[in-house]
Amino acid sequence: MQLPEWTKPALLGAGAGAIALAVIGFNWGGWMTNSSALEMSNEQSTAAMVAALTPYCIQMSKDDPKSFSVLAELKEASSYKRRGIVEKAGWATPLGAEEPDRDLAEACQTALEIDA
């Protein structure tokens, strides 16, 4: 079977156009893969949850009878130990959760430093 003479340049042009379209779409067109979209969604939902629950954490610290000693310990601790102190105090454990949330503890200890 003989193909017409124009078939090879047409197929090469179509292939080059498809590649160019994909490169432009993913780099500048805002296209993304499913896994990238899922990762972005998870990051945004975590950020929204932390923003919503940080006031809860601050209020928990104010209502805690041991808050004075915990805040003193927080001020004296090095920066990498502060999140653990907030988690241990229970201030970063949302209602219904059994364990503290790491991101919430980070935000809470930052807000407590600003508050103090």
Coordinates of N, CA and C in Angstrom, one line a residue:
M1 N 0.8 -1.2 0.0 CA 0.0 0.0 0.0 C 0.9 1.2 0.0
Q2 N 0.6 2.1 -0.9 CA 1.4 3.4 -1.0 C 0.6 4.5 -0.3
L3 N 1.3 5.3 0.5 CA 0.7 6.4 1.2 C 1.0 7.7 0.3
P4 N 0.1 8.6 0.4 CA 0.4 9.9 -0.4 C 1.7 10.6 0.1
E5 N 2.3 11.4 -0.7 CA 3.5 12.0 -0.4 C 3.4 13.0 0.7
W6 N 2.3 13.6 1.0 CA 2.1 14.6 2.0 C 1.9 14.0 3.4
T7 N 1.8 12.7 3.5 CA 1.4 12.0 4.7 C 2.5 12.2 5.8
K8 N 3.8 12.0 5.4 CA 4.9 12.1 6.4 C 5.0 13.5 7.0
P9 N 5.0 14.6 6.1 CA 5.1 15.9 6.7 C 3.9 16.2 7.6
A10 N 2.7 15.8 7.2 CA 1.5 16.0 8.0 C 1.6 15.4 9.3
L11 N 2.0 14.1 9.4 CA 2.1 13.4 10.7 C 3.2 14.0 11.6
L12 N 4.4 14.4 10.9 CA 5.4 15.1 11.7 C 4.9 16.4 12.3
G13 N 4.2 17.2 11.5 CA 3.7 18.4 11.9 C 2.6 18.3 13.0
A14 N 1.8 17.3 12.9 CA 0.8 17.0 13.9 C 1.5 16.6 15.2
G15 N 2.5 15.7 15.2 CA 3.3 15.3 16.4 C 4.0 16.4 17.0
A16 N 4.6 17.3 16.2 CA 5.3 18.5 16.8 C 4.3 19.4 17.4
G17 N 3.2 19.6 16.8 CA 2.1 20.5 17.3 C 1.6 19.9 18.6
A18 N 1.4 18.6 18.7 CA 0.9 18.0 20.0 C 1.9 18.2 21.1
I19 N 3.2 18.0 20.8 CA 4.2 18.2 21.8 C 4.3 19.7 22.3
A20 N 4.2 20.6 21.3 CA 4.3 22.0 21.6 C 3.1 22.4 22.5
L21 N 1.9 21.9 22.1 CA 0.7 22.1 22.9 C 0.8 21.6 24.3
A22 N 1.4 20.5 24.5 CA 1.5 19.9 25.8 C 2.5 20.7 26.6
V23 N 3.6 21.1 26.0 CA 4.6 21.9 26.7 C 4.0 23.3 27.1
I24 N 3.4 23.9 26.2 CA 2.8 25.2 26.5 C 1.7 25.1 27.6
G25 N 0.8 24.1 27.4 CA -0.3 23.9 28.3 C 0.2 23.6 29.8
F26 N 1.2 22.8 29.9 CA 1.6 22.4 31.3 C 2.5 23.5 31.9
N27 N 3.2 24.2 31.1 CA 4.1 25.2 31.6 C 3.4 26.6 31.9
W28 N 2.6 27.0 30.9 CA 2.1 28.4 31.0 C 0.5 28.4 31.0
G29 N -0.1 27.3 30.6 CA -1.5 27.2 30.5 C -2.3 26.9 31.8
G30 N -1.6 26.5 32.8 CA -2.2 26.1 34.0 C -2.7 24.7 34.1
W31 N -2.3 23.9 33.1 CA -2.7 22.4 33.2 C -1.9 21.8 34.3
M32 N -2.4 20.7 34.9 CA -1.7 20.0 35.9 C -2.2 18.5 35.9
T33 N -1.4 17.7 36.5 CA -1.7 16.3 36.6 C -2.7 16.1 37.8
N34 N -3.3 15.0 37.8 CA -4.2 14.7 38.9 C -3.5 14.7 40.3
S35 N -2.2 14.1 40.3 CA -1.5 14.1 41.6 C -1.1 15.5 42.0
S36 N -0.8 16.4 41.1 CA -0.4 17.8 41.5 C -1.6 18.5 42.0
A37 N -2.8 18.3 41.4 CA -4.0 18.9 41.8 C -4.4 18.4 43.2
L38 N -4.2 17.1 43.5 CA -4.5 16.5 44.8 C -3.6 17.1 45.9
E39 N -2.3 17.2 45.5 CA -1.4 17.7 46.5 C -1.7 19.2 46.8
M40 N -2.0 20.0 45.8 CA -2.4 21.4 46.0 C -3.7 21.5 46.9
S41 N -4.6 20.6 46.6 CA -5.9 20.6 47.4 C -5.6 20.3 48.8
N42 N -4.8 19.3 49.1 CA -4.4 18.9 50.4 C -3.7 20.0 51.2
E43 N -2.8 20.7 50.5 CA -2.1 21.8 51.2 C -3.1 22.9 51.5
Q44 N -4.0 23.2 50.6 CA -4.9 24.3 50.9 C -5.9 24.0 52.0
S45 N -6.4 22.7 52.0 CA -7.3 22.3 53.0 C -6.6 22.3 54.4
T46 N -5.4 21.9 54.5 CA -4.6 21.9 55.7 C -4.4 23.4 56.2
A47 N -4.1 24.3 55.3 CA -3.9 25.7 55.6 C -5.2 26.3 56.1
A48 N -6.3 25.9 55.5 CA -7.6 26.4 55.9 C -8.0 25.9 57.3
M49 N -7.7 24.6 57.6 CA -8.0 24.0 58.9 C -7.2 24.7 60.0
V50 N -5.9 24.9 59.7 CA -5.0 25.5 60.7 C -5.5 27.0 60.9
A51 N -5.9 27.7 59.9 CA -6.3 29.1 60.1 C -7.6 29.1 60.9
A52 N -8.5 28.1 60.7 CA -9.8 28.1 61.4 C -9.6 27.7 62.9
L53 N -8.6 26.8 63.2 CA -8.5 26.3 64.5 C -7.4 26.9 65.4
T54 N -6.6 27.9 64.8 CA -5.6 28.6 65.6 C -6.3 29.3 66.8
P55 N -7.4 30.1 66.5 CA -8.0 30.7 67.7 C -8.5 29.7 68.7
Y56 N -8.9 28.5 68.3 CA -9.3 27.5 69.3 C -8.1 27.1 70.2
C57 N -7.0 27.0 69.5 CA -5.8 26.6 70.3 C -5.4 27.7 71.2
I58 N -5.5 29.0 70.8 CA -5.2 30.1 71.7 C -6.1 30.1 72.9
Q59 N -7.4 29.9 72.6 CA -8.4 29.9 73.7 C -8.1 28.7 74.7
M60 N -7.7 27.6 74.1 CA -7.4 26.4 75.0 C -6.2 26.8 75.9
S61 N -5.2 27.5 75.4 CA -4.1 27.9 76.2 C -4.5 28.9 77.3
K62 N -5.5 29.7 77.0 CA -6.0 30.7 78.0 C -6.8 30.0 79.1
D63 N -7.5 28.9 78.7 CA -8.4 28.2 79.6 C -7.7 27.2 80.5
D64 N -6.5 26.8 80.1 CA -5.7 25.8 80.8 C -5.2 26.3 82.1
P65 N -5.5 25.6 83.2 CA -5.0 26.1 84.5 C -3.4 26.0 84.6
K66 N -2.8 25.2 83.7 CA -1.3 25.1 83.8 C -0.7 26.0 82.7
S67 N -1.4 26.9 82.1 CA -0.9 27.7 81.0 C 0.3 28.6 81.4
F68 N 0.3 29.1 82.6 CA 1.5 29.9 83.0 C 2.8 29.1 82.9
S69 N 2.8 27.9 83.5 CA 4.0 27.1 83.4 C 4.3 26.6 82.0
V70 N 3.3 26.3 81.2 CA 3.5 25.9 79.9 C 4.1 27.0 79.0
L71 N 3.5 28.2 79.2 CA 4.0 29.4 78.4 C 5.5 29.7 78.8
A72 N 5.8 29.6 80.1 CA 7.1 29.8 80.6 C 8.1 28.8 80.0
E73 N 7.6 27.6 79.9 CA 8.5 26.5 79.3 C 8.6 26.8 77.8
L74 N 7.6 27.3 77.2 CA 7.6 27.6 75.8 C 8.6 28.7 75.5
K75 N 8.6 29.7 76.3 CA 9.6 30.8 76.1 C 11.0 30.4 76.3
E76 N 11.3 29.5 77.2 CA 12.6 29.0 77.5 C 13.1 28.0 76.5
A77 N 12.2 27.3 75.8 CA 12.6 26.2 74.9 C 13.2 26.7 73.6
S78 N 14.0 25.9 73.0 CA 14.6 26.2 71.7 C 13.5 26.1 70.7
S79 N 13.7 26.7 69.5 CA 12.6 26.8 68.5 C 12.2 25.4 68.0
Y80 N 13.0 24.4 68.0 CA 12.6 23.1 67.4 C 11.8 22.3 68.5
K81 N 11.8 22.7 69.7 CA 11.1 22.0 70.8 C 9.7 22.6 71.1
R82 N 9.5 23.8 70.6 CA 8.2 24.5 71.0 C 7.0 23.8 70.5
R83 N 7.0 23.2 69.3 CA 5.8 22.5 68.8 C 5.5 21.4 69.7
G84 N 6.5 20.6 70.1 CA 6.2 19.5 71.0 C 5.6 19.9 72.3
I85 N 6.0 21.1 72.8 CA 5.4 21.5 74.1 C 3.9 21.9 73.9
V86 N 3.6 22.5 72.8 CA 2.2 22.8 72.5 C 1.4 21.5 72.3
E87 N 1.9 20.6 71.6 CA 1.3 19.3 71.4 C 1.1 18.6 72.8
K88 N 2.1 18.6 73.6 CA 2.0 17.9 74.9 C 1.0 18.5 75.8
A89 N 0.8 19.8 75.7 CA -0.1 20.5 76.5 C -1.6 20.2 76.1
G90 N -1.7 19.7 74.9 CA -3.1 19.3 74.4 C -3.8 20.5 73.7
W91 N -3.1 21.6 73.5 CA -3.8 22.7 72.9 C -4.0 22.5 71.4
A92 N -3.2 21.7 70.8 CA -3.3 21.5 69.3 C -4.1 20.2 69.0
T93 N -4.8 19.7 69.9 CA -5.6 18.5 69.6 C -7.1 19.0 69.4
P94 N -7.6 19.0 68.1 CA -8.9 19.4 67.9 C -9.9 18.5 68.5
L95 N -11.1 19.1 68.7 CA -12.2 18.3 69.3 C -12.5 17.0 68.5
G96 N -12.6 15.9 69.2 CA -12.9 14.6 68.5 C -11.6 13.9 68.0
A97 N -10.5 14.6 68.0 CA -9.2 13.9 67.6 C -8.5 13.3 68.8
E98 N -7.8 12.3 68.5 CA -7.1 11.6 69.6 C -5.6 12.1 69.7
E99 N -5.1 12.6 68.6 CA -3.7 13.1 68.6 C -3.7 14.5 68.1
P100 N -2.6 15.3 68.6 CA -2.5 16.7 68.2 C -2.1 16.8 66.7
D101 N -2.5 17.9 66.1 CA -2.2 18.1 64.7 C -0.9 19.0 64.6
R102 N 0.0 18.4 63.9 CA 1.4 19.1 63.8 C 1.3 20.5 63.3
D103 N 0.6 20.7 62.2 CA 0.5 22.0 61.6 C -0.2 23.0 62.5
L104 N -1.2 22.5 63.2 CA -1.9 23.4 64.1 C -1.0 23.8 65.3
A105 N -0.2 22.8 65.7 CA 0.7 23.1 66.8 C 1.8 24.2 66.4
E106 N 2.2 24.1 65.1 CA 3.2 25.1 64.6 C 2.6 26.4 64.6
A107 N 1.3 26.5 64.1 CA 0.7 27.8 64.0 C 0.3 28.4 65.4
C108 N 0.0 27.5 66.3 CA -0.4 27.9 67.6 C 0.8 28.5 68.4
Q109 N 1.9 27.8 68.3 CA 3.1 28.2 69.0 C 3.6 29.5 68.4
T110 N 3.4 29.8 67.1 CA 3.8 31.0 66.5 C 2.9 32.1 67.0
A111 N 1.6 31.9 67.1 CA 0.6 32.8 67.5 C 0.8 33.1 69.0
L112 N 1.2 32.1 69.8 CA 1.4 32.3 71.2 C 2.7 33.2 71.5
E113 N 3.6 33.1 70.6 CA 4.8 34.0 70.7 C 4.5 35.4 70.4
I114 N 3.6 35.6 69.5 CA 3.2 37.0 69.1 C 2.3 37.5 70.2
D115 N 1.4 36.7 70.8 CA 0.5 37.1 71.9 C 1.3 37.5 73.1
A116 N 2.3 36.7 73.4 CA 3.1 36.9 74.7 C 3.8 38.2 74.7

